[in-house]
Short mmCIF file of N, CA and C in Angstrom, two decimals:
data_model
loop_
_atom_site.label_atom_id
_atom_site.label_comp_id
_atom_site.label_asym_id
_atom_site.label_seq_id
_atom_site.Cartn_x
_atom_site.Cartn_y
_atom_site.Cartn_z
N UNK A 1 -193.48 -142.25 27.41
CA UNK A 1 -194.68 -141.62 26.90
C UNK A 1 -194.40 -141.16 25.48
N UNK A 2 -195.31 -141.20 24.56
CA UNK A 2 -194.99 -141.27 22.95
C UNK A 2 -195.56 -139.39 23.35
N UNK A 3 -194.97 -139.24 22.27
CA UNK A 3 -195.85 -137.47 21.85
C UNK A 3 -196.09 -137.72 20.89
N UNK A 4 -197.35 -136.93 20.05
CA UNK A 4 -197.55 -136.98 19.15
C UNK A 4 -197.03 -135.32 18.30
N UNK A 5 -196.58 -135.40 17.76
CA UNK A 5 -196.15 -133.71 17.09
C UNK A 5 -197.74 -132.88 16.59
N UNK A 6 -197.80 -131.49 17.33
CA UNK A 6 -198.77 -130.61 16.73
C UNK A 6 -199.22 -130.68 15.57
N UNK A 7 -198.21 -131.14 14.68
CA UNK A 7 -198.59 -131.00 13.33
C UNK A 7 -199.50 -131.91 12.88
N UNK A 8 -199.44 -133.35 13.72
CA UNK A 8 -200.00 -134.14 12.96
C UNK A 8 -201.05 -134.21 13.50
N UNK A 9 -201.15 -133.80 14.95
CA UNK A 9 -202.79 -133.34 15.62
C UNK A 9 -203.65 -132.45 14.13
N UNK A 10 -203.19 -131.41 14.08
CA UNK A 10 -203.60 -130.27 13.13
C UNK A 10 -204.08 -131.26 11.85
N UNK A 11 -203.24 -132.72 11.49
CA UNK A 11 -203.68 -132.70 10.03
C UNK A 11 -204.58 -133.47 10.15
N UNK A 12 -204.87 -134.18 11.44
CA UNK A 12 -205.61 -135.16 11.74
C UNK A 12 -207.11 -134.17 12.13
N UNK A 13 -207.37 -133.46 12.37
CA UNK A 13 -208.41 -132.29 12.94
C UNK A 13 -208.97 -131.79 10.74
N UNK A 14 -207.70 -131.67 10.36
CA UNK A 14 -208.60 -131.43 8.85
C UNK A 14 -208.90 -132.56 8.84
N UNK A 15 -209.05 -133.54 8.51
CA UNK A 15 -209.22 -134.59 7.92
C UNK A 15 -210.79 -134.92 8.02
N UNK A 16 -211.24 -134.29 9.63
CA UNK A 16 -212.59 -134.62 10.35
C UNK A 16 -213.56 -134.34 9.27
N UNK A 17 -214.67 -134.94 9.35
CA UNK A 17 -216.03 -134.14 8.93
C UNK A 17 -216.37 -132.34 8.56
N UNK A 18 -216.50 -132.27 8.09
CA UNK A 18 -217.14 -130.31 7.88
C UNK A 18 -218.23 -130.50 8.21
N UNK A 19 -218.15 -129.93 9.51
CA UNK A 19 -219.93 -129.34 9.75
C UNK A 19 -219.79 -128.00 10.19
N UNK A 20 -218.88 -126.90 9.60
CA UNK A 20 -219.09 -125.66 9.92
C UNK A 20 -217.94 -125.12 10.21
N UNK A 21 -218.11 -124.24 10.47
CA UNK A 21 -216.39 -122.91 10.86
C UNK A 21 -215.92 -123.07 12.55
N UNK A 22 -217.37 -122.73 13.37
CA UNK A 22 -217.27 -122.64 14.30
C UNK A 22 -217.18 -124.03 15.31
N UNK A 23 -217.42 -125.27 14.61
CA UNK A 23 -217.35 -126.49 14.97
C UNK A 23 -215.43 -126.71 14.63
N UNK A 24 -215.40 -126.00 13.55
CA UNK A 24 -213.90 -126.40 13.37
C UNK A 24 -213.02 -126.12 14.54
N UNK A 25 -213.08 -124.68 14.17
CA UNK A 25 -212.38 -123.74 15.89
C UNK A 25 -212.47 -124.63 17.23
N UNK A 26 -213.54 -125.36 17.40
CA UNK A 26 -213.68 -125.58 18.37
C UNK A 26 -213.22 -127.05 18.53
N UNK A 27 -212.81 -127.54 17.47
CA UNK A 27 -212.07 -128.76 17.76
C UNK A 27 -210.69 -128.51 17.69
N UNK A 28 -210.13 -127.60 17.01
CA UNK A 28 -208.71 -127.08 16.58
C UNK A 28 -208.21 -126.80 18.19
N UNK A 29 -209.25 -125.76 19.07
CA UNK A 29 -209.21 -125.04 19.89
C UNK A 29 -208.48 -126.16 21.00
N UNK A 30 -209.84 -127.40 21.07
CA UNK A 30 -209.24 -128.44 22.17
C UNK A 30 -208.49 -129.29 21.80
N UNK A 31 -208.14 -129.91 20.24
CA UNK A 31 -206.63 -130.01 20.06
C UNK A 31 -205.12 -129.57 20.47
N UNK A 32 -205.51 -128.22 20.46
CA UNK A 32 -204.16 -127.02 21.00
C UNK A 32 -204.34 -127.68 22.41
N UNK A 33 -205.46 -127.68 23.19
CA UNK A 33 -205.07 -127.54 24.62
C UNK A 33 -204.58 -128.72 25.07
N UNK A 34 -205.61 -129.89 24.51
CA UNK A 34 -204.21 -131.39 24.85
C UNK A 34 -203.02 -131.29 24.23
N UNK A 35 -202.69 -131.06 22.99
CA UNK A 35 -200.98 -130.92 22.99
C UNK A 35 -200.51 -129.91 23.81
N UNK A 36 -200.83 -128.90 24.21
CA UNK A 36 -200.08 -127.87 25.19
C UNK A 36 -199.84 -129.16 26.60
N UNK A 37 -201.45 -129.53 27.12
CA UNK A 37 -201.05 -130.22 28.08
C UNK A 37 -200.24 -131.13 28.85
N UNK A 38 -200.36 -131.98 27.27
CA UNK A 38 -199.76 -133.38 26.87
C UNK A 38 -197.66 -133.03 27.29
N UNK A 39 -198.00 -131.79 26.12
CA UNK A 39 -196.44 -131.44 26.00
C UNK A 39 -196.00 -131.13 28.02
N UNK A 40 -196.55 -130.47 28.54
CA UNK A 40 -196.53 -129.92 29.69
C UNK A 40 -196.36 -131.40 30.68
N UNK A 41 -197.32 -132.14 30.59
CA UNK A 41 -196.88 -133.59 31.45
C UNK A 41 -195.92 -134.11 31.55
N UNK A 42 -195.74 -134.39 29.92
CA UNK A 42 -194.28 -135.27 29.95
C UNK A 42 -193.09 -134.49 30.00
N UNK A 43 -193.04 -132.73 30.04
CA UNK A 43 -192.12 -132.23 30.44
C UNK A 43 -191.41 -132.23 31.49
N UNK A 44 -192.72 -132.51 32.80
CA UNK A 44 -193.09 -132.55 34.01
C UNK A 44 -192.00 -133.77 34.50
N UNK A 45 -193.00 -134.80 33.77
CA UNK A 45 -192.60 -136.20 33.95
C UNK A 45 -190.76 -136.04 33.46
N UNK A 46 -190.57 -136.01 32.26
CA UNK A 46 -189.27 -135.99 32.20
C UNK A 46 -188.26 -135.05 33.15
N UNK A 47 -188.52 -134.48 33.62
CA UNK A 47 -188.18 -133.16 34.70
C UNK A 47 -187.58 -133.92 36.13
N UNK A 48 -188.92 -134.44 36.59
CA UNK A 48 -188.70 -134.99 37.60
C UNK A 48 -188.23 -136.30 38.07
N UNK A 49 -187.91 -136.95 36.47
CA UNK A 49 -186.97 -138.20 36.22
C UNK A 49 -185.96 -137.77 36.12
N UNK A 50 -185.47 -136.82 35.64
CA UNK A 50 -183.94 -136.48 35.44
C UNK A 50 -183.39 -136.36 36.94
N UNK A 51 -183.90 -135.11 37.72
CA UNK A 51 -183.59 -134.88 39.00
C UNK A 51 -183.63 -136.41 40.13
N UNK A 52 -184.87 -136.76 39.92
CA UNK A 52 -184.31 -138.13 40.27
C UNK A 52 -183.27 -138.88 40.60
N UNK A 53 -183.08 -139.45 39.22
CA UNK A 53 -181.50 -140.25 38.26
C UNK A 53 -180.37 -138.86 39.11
N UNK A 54 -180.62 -137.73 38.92
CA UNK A 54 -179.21 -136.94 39.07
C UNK A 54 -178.78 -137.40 41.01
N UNK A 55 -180.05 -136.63 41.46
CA UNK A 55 -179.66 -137.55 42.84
C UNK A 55 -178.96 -138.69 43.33
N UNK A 56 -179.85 -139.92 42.85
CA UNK A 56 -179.18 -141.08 42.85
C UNK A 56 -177.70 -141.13 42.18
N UNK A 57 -177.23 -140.66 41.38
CA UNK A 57 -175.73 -140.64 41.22
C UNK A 57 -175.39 -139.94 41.83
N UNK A 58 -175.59 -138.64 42.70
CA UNK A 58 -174.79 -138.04 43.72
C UNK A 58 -174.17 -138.70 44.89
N UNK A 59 -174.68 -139.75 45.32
CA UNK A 59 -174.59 -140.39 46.48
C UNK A 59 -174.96 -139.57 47.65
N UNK A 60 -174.07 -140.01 48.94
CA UNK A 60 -174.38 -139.34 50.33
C UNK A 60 -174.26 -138.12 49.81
N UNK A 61 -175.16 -137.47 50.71
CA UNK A 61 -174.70 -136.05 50.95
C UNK A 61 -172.95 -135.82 51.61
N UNK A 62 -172.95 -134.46 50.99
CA UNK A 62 -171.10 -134.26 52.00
C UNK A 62 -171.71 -133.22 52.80
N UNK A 63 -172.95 -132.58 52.87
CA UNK A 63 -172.58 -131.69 53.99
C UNK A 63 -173.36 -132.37 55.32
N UNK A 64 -172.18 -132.44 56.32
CA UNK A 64 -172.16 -133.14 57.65
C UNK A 64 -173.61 -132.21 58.24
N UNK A 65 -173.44 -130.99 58.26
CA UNK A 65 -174.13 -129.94 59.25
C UNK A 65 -176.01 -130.38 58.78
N UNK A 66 -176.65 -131.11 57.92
CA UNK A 66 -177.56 -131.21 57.14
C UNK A 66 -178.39 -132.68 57.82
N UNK A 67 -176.87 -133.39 58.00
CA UNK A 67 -177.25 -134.63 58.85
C UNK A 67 -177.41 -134.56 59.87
N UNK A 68 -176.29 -133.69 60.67
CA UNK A 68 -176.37 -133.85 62.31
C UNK A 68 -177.28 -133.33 62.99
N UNK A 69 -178.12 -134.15 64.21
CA UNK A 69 -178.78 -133.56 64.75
C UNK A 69 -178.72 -132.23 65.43
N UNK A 70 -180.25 -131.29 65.30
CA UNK A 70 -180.10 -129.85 65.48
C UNK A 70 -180.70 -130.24 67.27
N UNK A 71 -179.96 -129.04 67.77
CA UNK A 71 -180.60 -129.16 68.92
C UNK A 71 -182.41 -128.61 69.43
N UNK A 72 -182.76 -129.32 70.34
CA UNK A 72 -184.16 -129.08 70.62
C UNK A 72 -184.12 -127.52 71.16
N UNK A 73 -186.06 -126.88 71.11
CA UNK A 73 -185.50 -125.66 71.76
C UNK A 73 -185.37 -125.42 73.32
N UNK A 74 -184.45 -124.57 73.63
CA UNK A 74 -184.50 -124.75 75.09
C UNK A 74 -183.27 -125.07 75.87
N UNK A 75 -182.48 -126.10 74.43
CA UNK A 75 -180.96 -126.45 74.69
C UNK A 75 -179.94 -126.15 74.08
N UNK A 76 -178.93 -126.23 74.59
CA UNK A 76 -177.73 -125.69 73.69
C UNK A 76 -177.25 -126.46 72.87
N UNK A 77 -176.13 -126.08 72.49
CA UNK A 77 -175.82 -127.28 71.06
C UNK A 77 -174.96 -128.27 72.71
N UNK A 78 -174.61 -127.99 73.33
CA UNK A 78 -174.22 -129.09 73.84
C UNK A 78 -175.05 -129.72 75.16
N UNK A 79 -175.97 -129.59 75.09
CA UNK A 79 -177.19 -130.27 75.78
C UNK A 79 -177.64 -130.06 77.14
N UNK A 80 -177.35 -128.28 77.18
CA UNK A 80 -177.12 -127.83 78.84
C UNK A 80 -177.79 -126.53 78.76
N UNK A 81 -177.81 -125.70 79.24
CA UNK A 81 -178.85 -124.67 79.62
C UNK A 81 -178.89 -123.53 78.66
N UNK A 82 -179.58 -122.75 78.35
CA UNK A 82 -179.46 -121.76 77.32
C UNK A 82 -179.56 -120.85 78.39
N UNK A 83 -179.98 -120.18 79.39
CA UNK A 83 -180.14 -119.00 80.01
C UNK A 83 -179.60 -119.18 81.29
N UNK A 84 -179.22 -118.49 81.90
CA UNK A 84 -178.58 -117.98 82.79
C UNK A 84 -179.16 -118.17 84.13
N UNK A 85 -179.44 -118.24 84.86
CA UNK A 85 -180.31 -118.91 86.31
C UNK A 85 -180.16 -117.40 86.82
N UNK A 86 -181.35 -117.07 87.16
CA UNK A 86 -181.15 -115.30 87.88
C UNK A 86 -182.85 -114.70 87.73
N UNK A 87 -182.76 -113.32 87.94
CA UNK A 87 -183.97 -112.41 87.97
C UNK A 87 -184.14 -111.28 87.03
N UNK A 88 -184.51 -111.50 86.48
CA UNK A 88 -184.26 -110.30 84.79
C UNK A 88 -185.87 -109.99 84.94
N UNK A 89 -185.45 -108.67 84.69
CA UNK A 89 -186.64 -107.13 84.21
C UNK A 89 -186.41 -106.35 83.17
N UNK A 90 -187.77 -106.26 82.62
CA UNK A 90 -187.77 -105.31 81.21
C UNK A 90 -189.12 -105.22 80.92
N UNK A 91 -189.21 -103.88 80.38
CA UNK A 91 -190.09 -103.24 79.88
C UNK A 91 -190.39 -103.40 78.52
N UNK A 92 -192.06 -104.35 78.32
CA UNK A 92 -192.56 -104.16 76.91
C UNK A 92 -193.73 -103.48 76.90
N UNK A 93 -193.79 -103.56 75.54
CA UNK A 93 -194.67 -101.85 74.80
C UNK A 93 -195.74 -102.68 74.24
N UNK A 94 -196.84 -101.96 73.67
CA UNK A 94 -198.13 -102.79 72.86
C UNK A 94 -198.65 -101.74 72.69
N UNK A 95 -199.26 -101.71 71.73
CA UNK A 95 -200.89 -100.52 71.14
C UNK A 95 -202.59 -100.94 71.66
N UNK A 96 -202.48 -100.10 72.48
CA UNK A 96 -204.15 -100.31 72.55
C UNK A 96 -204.89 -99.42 72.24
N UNK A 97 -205.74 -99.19 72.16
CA UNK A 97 -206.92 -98.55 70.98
C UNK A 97 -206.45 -97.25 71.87
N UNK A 98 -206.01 -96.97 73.11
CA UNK A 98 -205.81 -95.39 73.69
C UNK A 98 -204.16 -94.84 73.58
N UNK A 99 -203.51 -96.13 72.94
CA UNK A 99 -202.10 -95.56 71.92
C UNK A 99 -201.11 -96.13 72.82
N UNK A 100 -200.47 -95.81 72.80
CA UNK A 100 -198.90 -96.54 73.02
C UNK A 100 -198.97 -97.25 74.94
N UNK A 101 -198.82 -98.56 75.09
CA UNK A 101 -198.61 -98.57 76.65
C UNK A 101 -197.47 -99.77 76.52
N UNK A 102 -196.89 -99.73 78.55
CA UNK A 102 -195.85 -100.22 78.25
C UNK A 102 -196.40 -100.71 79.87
N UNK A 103 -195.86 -102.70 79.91
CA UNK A 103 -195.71 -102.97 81.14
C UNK A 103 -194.54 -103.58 81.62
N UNK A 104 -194.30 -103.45 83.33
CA UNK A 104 -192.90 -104.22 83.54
C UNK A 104 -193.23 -105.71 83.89
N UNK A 105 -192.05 -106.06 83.42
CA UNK A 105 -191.95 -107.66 83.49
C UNK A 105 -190.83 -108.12 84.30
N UNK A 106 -191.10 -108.83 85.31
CA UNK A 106 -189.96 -109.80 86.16
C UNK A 106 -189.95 -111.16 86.00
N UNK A 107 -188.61 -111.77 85.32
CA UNK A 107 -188.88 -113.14 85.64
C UNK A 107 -187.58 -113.96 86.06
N UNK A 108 -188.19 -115.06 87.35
CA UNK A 108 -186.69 -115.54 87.87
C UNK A 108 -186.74 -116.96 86.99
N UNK A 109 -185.81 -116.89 86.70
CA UNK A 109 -185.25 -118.65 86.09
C UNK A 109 -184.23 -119.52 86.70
N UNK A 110 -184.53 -120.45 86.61
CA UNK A 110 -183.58 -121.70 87.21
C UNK A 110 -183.94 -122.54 86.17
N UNK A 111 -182.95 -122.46 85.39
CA UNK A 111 -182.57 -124.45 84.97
C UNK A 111 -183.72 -123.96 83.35
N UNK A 112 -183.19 -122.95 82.81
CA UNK A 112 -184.04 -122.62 81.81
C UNK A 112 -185.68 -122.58 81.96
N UNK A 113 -186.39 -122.41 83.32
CA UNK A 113 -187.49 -122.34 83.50
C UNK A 113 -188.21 -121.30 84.09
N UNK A 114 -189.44 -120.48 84.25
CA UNK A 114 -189.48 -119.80 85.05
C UNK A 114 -190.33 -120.26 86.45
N UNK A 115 -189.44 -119.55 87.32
CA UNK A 115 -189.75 -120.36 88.84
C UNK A 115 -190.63 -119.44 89.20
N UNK A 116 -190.76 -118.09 89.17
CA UNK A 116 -191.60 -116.65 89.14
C UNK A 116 -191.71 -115.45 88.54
N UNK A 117 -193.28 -114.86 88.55
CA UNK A 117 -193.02 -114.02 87.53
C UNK A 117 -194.03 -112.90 87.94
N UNK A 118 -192.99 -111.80 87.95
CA UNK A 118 -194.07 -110.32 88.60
C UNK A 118 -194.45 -109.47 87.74
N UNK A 119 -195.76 -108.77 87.22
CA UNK A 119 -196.17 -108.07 86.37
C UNK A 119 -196.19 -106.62 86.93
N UNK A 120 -195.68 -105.43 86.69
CA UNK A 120 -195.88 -104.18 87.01
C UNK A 120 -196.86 -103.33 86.23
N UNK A 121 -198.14 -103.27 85.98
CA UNK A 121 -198.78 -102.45 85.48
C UNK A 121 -198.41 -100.70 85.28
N UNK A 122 -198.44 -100.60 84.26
CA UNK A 122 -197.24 -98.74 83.62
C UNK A 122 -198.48 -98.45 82.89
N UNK A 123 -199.91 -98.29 83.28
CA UNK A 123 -201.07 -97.45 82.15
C UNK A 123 -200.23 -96.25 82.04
N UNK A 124 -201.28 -95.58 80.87
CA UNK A 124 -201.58 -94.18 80.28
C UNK A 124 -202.80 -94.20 80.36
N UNK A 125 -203.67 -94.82 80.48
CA UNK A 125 -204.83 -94.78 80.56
C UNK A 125 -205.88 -95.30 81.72
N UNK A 126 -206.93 -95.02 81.97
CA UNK A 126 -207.50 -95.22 82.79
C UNK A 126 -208.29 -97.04 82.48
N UNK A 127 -208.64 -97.04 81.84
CA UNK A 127 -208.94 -98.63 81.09
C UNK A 127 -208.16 -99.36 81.14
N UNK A 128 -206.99 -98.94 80.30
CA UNK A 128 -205.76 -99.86 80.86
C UNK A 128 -205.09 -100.69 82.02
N UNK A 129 -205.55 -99.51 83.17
CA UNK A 129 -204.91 -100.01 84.11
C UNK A 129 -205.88 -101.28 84.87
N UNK A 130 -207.18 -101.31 84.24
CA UNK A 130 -207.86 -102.66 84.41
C UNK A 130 -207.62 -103.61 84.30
N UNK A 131 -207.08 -103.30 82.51
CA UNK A 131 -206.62 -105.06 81.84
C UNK A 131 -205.19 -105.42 82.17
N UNK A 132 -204.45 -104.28 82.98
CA UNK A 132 -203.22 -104.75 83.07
C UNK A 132 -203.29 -105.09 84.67
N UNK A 133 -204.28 -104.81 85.40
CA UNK A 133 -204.35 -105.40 86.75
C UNK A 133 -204.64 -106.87 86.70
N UNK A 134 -205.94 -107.14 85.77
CA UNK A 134 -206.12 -108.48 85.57
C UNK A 134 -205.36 -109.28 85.09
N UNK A 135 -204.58 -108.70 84.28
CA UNK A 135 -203.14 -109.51 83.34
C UNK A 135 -202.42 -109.69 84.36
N UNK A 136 -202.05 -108.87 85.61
CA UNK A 136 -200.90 -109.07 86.65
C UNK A 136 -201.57 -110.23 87.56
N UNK A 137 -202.71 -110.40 88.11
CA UNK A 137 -202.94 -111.30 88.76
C UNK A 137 -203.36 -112.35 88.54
N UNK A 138 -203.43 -112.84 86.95
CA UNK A 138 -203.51 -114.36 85.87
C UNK A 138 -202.30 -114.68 85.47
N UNK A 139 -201.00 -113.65 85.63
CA UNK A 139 -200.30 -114.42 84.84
C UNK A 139 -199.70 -115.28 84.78
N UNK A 140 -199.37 -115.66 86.78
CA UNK A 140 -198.55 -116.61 87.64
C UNK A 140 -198.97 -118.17 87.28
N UNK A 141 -200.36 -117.95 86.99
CA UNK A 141 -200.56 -119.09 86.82
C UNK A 141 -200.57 -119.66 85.68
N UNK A 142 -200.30 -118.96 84.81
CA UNK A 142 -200.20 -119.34 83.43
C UNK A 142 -198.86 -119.92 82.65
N UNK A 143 -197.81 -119.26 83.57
CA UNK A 143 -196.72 -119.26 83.08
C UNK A 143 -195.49 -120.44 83.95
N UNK A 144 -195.57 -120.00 85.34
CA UNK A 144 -194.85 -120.64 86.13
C UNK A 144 -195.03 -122.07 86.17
N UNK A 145 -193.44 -122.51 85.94
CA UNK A 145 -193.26 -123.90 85.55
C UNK A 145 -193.08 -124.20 84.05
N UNK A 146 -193.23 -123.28 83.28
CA UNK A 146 -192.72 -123.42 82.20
C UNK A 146 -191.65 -123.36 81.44
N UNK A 147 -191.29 -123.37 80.35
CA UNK A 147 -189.60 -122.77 80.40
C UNK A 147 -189.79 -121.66 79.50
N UNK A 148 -188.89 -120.94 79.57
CA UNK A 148 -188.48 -119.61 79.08
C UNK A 148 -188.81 -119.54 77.32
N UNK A 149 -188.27 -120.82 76.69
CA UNK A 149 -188.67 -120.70 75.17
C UNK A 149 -189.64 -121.01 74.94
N UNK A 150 -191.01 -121.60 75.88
CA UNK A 150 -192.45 -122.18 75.70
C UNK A 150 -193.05 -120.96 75.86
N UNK A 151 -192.38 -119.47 76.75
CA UNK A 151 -193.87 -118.46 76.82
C UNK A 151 -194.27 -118.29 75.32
N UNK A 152 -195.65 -118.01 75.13
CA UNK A 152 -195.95 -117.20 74.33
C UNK A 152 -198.03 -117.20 74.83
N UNK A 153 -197.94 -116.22 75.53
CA UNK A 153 -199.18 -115.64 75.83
C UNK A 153 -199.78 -115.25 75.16
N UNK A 154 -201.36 -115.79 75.24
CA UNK A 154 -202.84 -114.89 73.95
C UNK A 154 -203.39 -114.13 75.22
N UNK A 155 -203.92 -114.42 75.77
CA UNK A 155 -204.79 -113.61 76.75
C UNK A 155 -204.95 -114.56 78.01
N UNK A 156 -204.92 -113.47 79.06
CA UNK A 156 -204.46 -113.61 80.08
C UNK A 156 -205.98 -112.87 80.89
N UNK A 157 -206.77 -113.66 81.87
CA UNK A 157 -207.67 -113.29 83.16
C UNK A 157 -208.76 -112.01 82.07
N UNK A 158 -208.84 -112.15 80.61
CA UNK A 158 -210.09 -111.28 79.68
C UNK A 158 -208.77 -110.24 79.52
N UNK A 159 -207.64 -110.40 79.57
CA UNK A 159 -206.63 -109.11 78.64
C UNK A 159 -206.10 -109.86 77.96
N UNK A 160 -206.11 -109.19 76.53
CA UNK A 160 -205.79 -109.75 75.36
C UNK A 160 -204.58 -108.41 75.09
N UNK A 161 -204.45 -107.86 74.67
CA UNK A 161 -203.37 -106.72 74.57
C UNK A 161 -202.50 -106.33 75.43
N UNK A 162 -202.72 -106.73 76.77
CA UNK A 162 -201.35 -106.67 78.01
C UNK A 162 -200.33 -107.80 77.56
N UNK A 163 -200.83 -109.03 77.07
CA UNK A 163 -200.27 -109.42 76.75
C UNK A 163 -198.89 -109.63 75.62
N UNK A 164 -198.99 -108.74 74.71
CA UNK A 164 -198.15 -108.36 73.87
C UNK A 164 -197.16 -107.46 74.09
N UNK A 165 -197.46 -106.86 75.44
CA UNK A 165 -196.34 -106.09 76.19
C UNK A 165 -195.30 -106.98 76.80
N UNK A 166 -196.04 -108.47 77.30
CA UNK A 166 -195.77 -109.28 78.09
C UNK A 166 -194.71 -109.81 77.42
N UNK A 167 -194.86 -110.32 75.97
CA UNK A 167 -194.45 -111.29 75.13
C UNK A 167 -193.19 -110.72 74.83
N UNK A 168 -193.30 -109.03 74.60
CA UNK A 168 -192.40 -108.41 74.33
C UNK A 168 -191.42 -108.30 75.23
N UNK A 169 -191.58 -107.68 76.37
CA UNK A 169 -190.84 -107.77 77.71
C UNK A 169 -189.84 -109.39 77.65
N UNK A 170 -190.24 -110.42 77.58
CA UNK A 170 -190.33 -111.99 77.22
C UNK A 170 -188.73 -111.91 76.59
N UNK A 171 -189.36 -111.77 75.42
CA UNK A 171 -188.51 -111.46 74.51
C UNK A 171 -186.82 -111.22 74.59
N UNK A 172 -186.98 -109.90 75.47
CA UNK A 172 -185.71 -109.22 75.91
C UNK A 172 -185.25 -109.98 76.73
N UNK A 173 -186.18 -110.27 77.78
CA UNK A 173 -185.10 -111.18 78.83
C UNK A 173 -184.52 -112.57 78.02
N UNK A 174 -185.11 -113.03 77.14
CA UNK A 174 -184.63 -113.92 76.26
C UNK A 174 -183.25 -113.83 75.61
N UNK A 175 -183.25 -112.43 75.31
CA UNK A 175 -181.90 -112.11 74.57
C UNK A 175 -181.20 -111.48 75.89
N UNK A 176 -181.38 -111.51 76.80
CA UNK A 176 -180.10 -110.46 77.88
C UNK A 176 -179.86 -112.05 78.77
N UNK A 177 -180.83 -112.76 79.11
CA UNK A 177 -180.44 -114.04 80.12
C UNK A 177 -179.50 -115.71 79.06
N UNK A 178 -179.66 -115.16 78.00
CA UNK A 178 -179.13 -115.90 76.93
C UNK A 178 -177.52 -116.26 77.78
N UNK A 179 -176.97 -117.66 77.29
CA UNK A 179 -175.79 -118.08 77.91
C UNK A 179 -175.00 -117.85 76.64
#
């Protein structure tokens, strides 16, 4: 790509016709902005030719860890169970508009999956203990048969906020059933 130098934009812009001050400015004006642009493209362009070219003489990569396949989620780096086969409980927390609540969570796993899962409703509130009744008796079906790194619950039987106790609870057994 040729450039042309500012300067000679500029002498080429006097050279034009006179029809006024403000006609001038205004050709001077969009002169400046194609050489700014112009300059800006082929900076671009030259930029991303260099990096290019630099690549291609790098050859292979050397770092091994970049190539090798990462493991999927769910498995270990050596292609076998991430969690622990057992019955893990824990307590998660969430905000609902009547302030802090917390429900219990049971879940049994086999083979990184959950085989069952018991909800303990823990209100502070009288409302609460609605959406967390309905959350306890939707959740079996929502979940069981899945595996342990696929939960992630929105709403559960019209409770939308039991759920984030749920996720949380989730969570922990995630990090305590971990292999």
């Amino acid at each position: 790509m040729t450039r042309t130098p500012p300067t000679a934009l500029l002498t080429a812009a006097s050279s034009l016709p006179r029809s006024g001050a403000a006609s001038d400015r205004r050709v001077l004006t969009m002169l400046a902005v194609v050489s700014i642009l112009g300059a800006a493209g082929c900076a671009g362009a030259d930029a991303s030719a260099d990096s290019a070219a630099d690549s291609s003489m790098e050859g292979p990569s050397s770092d091994a860890s970049a190539a090798a396949p990462q493991p999927a989620a769910g498995q270990s780096a050596a292609g076998g169970q991430v969690y622990e086969d057992g019955e893990y409980t824990e307590t998660g927390g969430y905000q609902s508009p009547a302030g802090p609540e917390e429900v219990g969570v049971t879940l049994t796993l086999e083979s990184d999956v959950v085989t069952a899962v018991e909800v303990e409703p823990m209100p502070e509130n009288p409302t609460t203990t609605v959406y967390q009744e309905r959350f306890a008796g939707g959740i079996s079906e929502a979940i069981v048969g899945k595996k342990l790194d696929d939960l992630s619950v929105d709403r559960v039987a019209g409770s939308s906020l039991t759920s984030g106790g749920f996720n949380d609870a989730a969570d922990k057994i995630k990090s305590e059933a971990r292999l």
